[in-house]
Coordinates of C-alpha atoms and ligand atoms in Angstrom, one line a residue:
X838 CA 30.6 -8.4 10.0
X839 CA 27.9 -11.5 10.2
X840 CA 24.5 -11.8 10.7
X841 CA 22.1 -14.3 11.0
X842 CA 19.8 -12.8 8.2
X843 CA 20.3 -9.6 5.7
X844 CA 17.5 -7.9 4.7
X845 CA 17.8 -5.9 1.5
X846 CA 15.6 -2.5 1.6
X847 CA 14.2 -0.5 4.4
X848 CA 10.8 0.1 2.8
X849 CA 7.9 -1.1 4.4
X850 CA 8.3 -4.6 3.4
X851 CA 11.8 -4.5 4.7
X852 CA 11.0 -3.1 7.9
X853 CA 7.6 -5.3 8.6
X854 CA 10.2 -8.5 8.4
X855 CA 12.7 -6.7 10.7
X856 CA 10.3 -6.1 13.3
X857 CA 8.7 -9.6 12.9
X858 CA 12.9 -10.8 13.3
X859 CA 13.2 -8.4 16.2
X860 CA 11.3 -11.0 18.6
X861 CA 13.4 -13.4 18.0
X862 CA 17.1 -14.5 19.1
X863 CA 18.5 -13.7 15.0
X864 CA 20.8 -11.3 14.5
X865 CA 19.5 -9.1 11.9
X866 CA 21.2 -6.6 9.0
X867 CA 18.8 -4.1 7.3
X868 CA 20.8 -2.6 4.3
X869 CA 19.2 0.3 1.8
X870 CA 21.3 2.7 -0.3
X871 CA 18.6 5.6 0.7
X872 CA 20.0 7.7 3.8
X873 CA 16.5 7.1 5.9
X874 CA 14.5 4.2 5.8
X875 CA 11.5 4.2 3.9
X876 CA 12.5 6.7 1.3
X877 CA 11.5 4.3 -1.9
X878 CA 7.7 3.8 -2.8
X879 CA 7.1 3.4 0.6
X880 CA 6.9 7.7 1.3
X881 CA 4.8 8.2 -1.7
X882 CA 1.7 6.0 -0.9
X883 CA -1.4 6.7 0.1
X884 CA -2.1 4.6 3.3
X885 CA -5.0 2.8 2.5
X886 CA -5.4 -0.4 3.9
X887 CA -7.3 -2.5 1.4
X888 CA -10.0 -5.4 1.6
X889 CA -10.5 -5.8 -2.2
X890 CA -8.1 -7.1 -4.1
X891 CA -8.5 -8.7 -7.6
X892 CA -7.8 -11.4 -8.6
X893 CA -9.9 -13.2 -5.6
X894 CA -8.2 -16.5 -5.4
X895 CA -4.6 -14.7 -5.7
X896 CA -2.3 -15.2 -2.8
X897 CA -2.0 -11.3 -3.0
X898 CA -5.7 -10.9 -2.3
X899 CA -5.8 -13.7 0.6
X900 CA -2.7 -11.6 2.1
X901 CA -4.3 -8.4 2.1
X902 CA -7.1 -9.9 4.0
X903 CA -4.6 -11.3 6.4
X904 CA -2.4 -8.1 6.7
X905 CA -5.7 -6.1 7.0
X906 CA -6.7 -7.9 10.3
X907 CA -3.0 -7.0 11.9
X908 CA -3.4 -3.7 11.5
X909 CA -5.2 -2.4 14.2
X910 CA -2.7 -4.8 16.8
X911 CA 0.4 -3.1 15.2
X912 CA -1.1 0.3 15.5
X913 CA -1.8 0.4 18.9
X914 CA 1.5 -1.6 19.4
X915 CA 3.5 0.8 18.0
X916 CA 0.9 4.2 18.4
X917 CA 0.7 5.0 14.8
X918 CA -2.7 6.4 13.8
X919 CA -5.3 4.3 11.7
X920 CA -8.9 4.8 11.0
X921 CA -11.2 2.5 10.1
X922 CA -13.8 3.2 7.2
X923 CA -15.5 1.5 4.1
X924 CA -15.2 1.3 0.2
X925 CA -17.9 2.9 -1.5
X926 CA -18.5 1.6 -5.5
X927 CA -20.9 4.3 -6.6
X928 CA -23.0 3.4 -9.2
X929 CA -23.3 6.9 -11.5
X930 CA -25.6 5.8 -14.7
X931 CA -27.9 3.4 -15.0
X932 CA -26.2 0.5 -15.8
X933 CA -23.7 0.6 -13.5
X934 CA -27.3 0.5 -11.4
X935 CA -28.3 -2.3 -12.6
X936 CA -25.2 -4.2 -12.2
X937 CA -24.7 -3.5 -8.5
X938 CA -26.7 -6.9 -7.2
X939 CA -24.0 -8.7 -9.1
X940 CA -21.5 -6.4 -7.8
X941 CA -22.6 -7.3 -4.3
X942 CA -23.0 -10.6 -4.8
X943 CA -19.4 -11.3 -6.0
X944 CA -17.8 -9.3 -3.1
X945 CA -20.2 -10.6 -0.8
X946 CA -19.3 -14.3 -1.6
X947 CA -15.7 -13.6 -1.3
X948 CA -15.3 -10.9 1.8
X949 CA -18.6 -12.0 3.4
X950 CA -16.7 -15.3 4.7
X951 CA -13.4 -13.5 5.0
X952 CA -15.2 -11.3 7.8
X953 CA -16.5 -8.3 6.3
X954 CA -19.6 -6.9 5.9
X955 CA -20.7 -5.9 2.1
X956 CA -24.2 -4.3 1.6
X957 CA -26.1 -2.1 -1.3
X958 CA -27.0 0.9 -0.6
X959 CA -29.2 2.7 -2.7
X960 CA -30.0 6.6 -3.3
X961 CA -31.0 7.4 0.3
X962 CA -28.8 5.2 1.8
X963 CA -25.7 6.6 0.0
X964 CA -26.9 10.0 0.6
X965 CA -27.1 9.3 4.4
X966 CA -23.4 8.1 4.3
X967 CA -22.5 10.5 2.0
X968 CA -23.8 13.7 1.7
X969 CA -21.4 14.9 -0.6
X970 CA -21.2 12.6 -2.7
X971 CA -23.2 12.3 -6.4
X972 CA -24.5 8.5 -7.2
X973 CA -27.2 6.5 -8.3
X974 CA -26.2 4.1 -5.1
X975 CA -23.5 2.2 -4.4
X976 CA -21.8 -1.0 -3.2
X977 CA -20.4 -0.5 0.7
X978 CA -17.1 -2.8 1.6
X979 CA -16.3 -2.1 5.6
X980 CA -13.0 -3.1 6.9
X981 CA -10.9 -0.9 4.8
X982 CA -8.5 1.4 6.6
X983 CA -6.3 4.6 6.5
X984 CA -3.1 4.8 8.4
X985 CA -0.2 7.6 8.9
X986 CA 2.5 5.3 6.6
X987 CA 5.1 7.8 7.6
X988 CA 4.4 7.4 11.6
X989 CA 4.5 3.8 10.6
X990 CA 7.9 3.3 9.0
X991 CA 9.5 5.3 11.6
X992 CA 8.3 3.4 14.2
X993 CA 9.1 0.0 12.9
X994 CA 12.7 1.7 12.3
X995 CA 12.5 3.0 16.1
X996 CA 11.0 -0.6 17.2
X997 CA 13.4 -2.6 15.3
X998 CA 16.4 -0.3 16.4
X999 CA 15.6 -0.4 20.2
X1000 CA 15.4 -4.5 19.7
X1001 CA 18.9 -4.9 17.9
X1002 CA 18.6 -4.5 14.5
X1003 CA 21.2 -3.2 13.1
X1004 CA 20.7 -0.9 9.9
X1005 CA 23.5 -0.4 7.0
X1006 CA 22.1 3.2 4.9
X1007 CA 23.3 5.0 2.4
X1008 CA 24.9 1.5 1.1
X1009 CA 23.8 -0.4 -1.9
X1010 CA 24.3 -3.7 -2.3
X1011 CA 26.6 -4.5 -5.4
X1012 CA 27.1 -8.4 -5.3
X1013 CA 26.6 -11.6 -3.9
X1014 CA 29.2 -14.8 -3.6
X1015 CA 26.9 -17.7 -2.6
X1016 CA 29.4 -19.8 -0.1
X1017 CA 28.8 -23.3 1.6
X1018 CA 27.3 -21.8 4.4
X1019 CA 26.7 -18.2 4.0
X1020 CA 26.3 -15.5 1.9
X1021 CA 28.8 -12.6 1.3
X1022 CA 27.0 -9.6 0.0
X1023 CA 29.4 -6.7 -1.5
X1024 CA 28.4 -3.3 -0.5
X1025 CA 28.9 0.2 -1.5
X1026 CA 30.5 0.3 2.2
X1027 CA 32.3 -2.7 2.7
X1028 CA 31.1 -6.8 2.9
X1029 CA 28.8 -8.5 5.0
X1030 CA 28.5 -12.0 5.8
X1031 CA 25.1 -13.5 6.4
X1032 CA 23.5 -17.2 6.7
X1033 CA 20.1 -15.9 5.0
X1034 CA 19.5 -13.4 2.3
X1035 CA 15.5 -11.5 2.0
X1036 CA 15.2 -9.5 -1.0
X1037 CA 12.8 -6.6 0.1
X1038 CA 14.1 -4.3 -2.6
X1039 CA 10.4 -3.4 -4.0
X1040 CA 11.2 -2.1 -7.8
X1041 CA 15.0 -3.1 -7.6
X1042 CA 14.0 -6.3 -6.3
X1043 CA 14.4 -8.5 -10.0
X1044 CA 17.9 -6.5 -10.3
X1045 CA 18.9 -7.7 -6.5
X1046 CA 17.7 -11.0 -7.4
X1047 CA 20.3 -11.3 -10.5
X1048 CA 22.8 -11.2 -8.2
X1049 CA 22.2 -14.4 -6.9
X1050 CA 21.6 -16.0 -10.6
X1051 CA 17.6 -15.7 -10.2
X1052 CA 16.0 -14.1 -13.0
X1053 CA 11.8 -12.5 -13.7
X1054 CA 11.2 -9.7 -14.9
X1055 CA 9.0 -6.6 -13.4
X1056 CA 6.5 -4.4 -15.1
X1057 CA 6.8 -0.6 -14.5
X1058 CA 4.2 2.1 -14.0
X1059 CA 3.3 5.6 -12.6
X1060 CA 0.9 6.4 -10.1
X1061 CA 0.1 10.7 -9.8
X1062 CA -2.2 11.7 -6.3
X1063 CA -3.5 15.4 -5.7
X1064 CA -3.3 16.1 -2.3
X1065 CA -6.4 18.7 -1.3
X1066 CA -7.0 20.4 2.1
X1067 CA -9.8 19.3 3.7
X1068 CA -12.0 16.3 3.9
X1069 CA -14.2 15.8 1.2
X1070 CA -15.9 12.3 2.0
X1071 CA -16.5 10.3 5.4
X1072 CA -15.2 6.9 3.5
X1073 CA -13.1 6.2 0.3
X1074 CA -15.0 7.0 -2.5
X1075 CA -14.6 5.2 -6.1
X1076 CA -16.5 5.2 -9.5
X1077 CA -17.6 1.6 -10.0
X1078 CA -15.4 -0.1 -12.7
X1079 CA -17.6 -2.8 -14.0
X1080 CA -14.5 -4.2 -16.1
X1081 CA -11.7 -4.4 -13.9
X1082 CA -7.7 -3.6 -14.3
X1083 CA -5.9 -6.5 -13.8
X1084 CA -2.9 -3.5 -13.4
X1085 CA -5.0 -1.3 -10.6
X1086 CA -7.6 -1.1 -8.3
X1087 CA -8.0 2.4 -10.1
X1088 CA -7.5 5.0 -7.6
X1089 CA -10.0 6.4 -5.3
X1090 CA -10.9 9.7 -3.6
X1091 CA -9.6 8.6 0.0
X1092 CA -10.0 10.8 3.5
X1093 CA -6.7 10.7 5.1
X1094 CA -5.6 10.7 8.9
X1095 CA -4.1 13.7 8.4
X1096 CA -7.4 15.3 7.9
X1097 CA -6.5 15.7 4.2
X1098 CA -8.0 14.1 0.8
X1099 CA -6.0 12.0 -1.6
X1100 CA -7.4 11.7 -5.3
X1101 CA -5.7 8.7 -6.8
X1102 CA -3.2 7.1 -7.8
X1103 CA -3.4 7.0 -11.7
X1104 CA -1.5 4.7 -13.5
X1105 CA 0.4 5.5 -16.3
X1106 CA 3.7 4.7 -18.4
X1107 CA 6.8 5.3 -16.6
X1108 CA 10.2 3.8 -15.7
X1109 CA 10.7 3.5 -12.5
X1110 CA 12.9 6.4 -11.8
X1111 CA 10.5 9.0 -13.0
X1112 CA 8.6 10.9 -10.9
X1113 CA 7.5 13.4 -12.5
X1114 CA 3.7 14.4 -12.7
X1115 CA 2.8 16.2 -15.8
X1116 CA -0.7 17.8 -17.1
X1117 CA -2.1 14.7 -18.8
X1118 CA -1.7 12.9 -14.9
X1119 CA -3.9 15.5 -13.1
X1120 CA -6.4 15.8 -16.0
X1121 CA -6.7 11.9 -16.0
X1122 CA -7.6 12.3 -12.1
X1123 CA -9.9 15.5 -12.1
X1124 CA -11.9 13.8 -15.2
X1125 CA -12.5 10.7 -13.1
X1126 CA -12.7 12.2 -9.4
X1127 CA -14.1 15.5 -10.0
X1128 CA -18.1 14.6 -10.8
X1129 CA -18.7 12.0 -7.9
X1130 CA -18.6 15.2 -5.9
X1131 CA -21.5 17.3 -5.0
X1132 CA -20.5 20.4 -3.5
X1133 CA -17.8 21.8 -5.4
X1134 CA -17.2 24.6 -3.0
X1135 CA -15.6 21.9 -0.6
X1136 CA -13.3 20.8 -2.9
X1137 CA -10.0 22.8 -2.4
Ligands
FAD603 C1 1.2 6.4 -5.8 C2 1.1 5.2 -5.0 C3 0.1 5.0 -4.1 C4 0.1 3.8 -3.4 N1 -0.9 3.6 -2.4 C5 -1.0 2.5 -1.7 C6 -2.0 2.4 -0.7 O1 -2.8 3.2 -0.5 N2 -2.0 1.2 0.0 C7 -1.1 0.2 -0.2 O2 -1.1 -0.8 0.5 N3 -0.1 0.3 -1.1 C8 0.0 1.5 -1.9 N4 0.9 1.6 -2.8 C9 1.9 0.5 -2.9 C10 2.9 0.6 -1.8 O3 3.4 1.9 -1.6 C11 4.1 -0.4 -2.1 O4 3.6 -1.7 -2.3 C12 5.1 -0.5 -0.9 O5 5.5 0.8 -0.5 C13 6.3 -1.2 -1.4 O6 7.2 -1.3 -0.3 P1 8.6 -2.1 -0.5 O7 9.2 -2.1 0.8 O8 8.3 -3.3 -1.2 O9 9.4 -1.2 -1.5 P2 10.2 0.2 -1.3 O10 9.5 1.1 -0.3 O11 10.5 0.8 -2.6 O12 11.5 -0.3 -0.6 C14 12.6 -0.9 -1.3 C15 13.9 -0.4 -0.8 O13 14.9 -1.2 -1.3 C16 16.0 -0.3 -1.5 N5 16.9 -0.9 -2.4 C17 16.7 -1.3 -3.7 N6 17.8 -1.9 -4.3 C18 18.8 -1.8 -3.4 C19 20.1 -2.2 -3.4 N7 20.7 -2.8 -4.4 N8 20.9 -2.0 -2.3 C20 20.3 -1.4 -1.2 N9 19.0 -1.0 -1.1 C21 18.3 -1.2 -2.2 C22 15.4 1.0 -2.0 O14 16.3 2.1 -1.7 C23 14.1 1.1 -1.2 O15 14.2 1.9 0.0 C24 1.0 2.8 -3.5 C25 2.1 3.0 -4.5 C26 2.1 4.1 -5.2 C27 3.3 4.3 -6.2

């Protein structure tokens, strides 16, 4: 069989190309060893939609600007549910007080020119936003977002099937011959012939691309979420991390559509088959999550 372009993995990244493809004349092959799409990282996340993201003058950070912006188009294109909210950095001691000017002032210079609004907001103020909530003040980043992820893969998949994609699952791609003019990609399920090649395969992605002769290498980690009933905050909720992790944005206590709370995700050592969640994963979470809440009674 031949296509125009083969996509490799039906996670979100997969799927967001497919469905960009899907307006166009090109005759398009998703292929993903998992039976449904979406079944890699892409079910496990916690649907935030993010403004910050370090390092600043990164192409990932200028991205998740851009991607931010789409959001709300896509949503109501393809009736998934999204809310809009902000980032709040709390501020729980009193130097993390006195650093939040040059907190603000950082973001502000960077997201203030990308469109969105970054302010202070001090005891009463972060009171007023958040009653339940235990800080010294806070730094306030609007334009963040939570969306139903699992509304939104299905719906690319629907959009993208209804529009002549054609999806190959439950078939992993094994090999790649490299011809004058197109690419022959060996299958779990047979071979497909294809003029372009997009590696979308998220953690597998290094391994796909040794196929083709193209080596880098990937680092690995963890991420643990509790999932509580309930809301807990109006907006995502942080501890301000005045020395950032080049390896996280560190996790956050995040209202969901679903009317639920996330705490999370943590980071720690793992290959990337494990996924496993262990004591030391939910203590890391309850240590750092638990005191920025005021009424305890609410958390369940
Ligand atoms: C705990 C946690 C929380 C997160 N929270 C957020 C968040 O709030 N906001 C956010 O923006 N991001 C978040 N992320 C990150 C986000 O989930 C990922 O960046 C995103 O899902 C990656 O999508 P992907 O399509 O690249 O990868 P995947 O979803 O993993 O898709 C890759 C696909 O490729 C397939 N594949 C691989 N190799 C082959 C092969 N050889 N043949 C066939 N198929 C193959 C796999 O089966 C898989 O389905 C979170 C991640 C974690 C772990």
């Amino acid at each position: 069989m031949s296509y125009d372009v083969a996509i490799i993995g039906s996670g979100v990244v997969g799927l967001f190309i497919a469905y960009e493809l899907a307006h166009y004349k090109v005759k398009v092959l998703v292929i993903d060893r998992e039976v449904e799409p979406g079944f890699g990282v892409s079910k496990g996340h916690a649907g935030v939609i993010h403004v910050v993201q370090p390092p600043f003058n990164s192409l990932r950070s200028k991205l998740a600007v851009d991607g931010n912006k789409l959001y709300d188009g896509i949503a109501r294109r393809l009736h998934v549910r999204i809310r809009r909210l902000s980032a709040l950095l709390v501020a729980r001691n009193p130097i993390q007080l006195i650093a939040l000017p040059a907190v603000w002032l950082i973001l502000n210079r960077v997201y203030g020119k990308r469109g969105f609004r970054v302010r202070i907001l001090g005891p009463r103020g972060l009171r007023r936003s958040e009653p339940n909530v235990n800080g010294l003040g806070a730094v306030e980043v609007e334009g963040y977002g939570v969306i139903n992820s699992f509304e939104l893969v299905s719906q690319l998949y629907n959009f993208c099937r209804l529009n002549g994609v054609d999806f190959a699952l439950s078939t992993e791609v094994t090999g790649a011959k490299v011809l004058e003019d197109e690419v022959v990609l060996v299958t779990s399920k047979g071979v497909y012939r294809t003029r372009y090649v997009i590696n979308a395969a998220g953690l597998y992605s290094a391994d796909v691309a040794r196929l083709f002769g193209d080596e880098y290498r990937l680092g690995f980690g963890k991420g643990a979420m509790l999932v509580f009933w309930g809301e807990q905050t109006r907006n995502i909720v942080a501890p301000l991390q005045l020395i950032p992790n080049p390896k996280t944005k560190g996790g956050a206590i995040i209202p969901t559509v679903f009317g639920t709370t996330i705490w999370g995700p943590s980071l720690s050592i793992g290959d990337r088959g494990d996924r496993s969640v262990n004591e030391d994963d939910v203590g890391v979470l309850i240590r750092k999550f638990s005191g920025l809440l005021r009424n305890r009674a609410s958390r369940q």
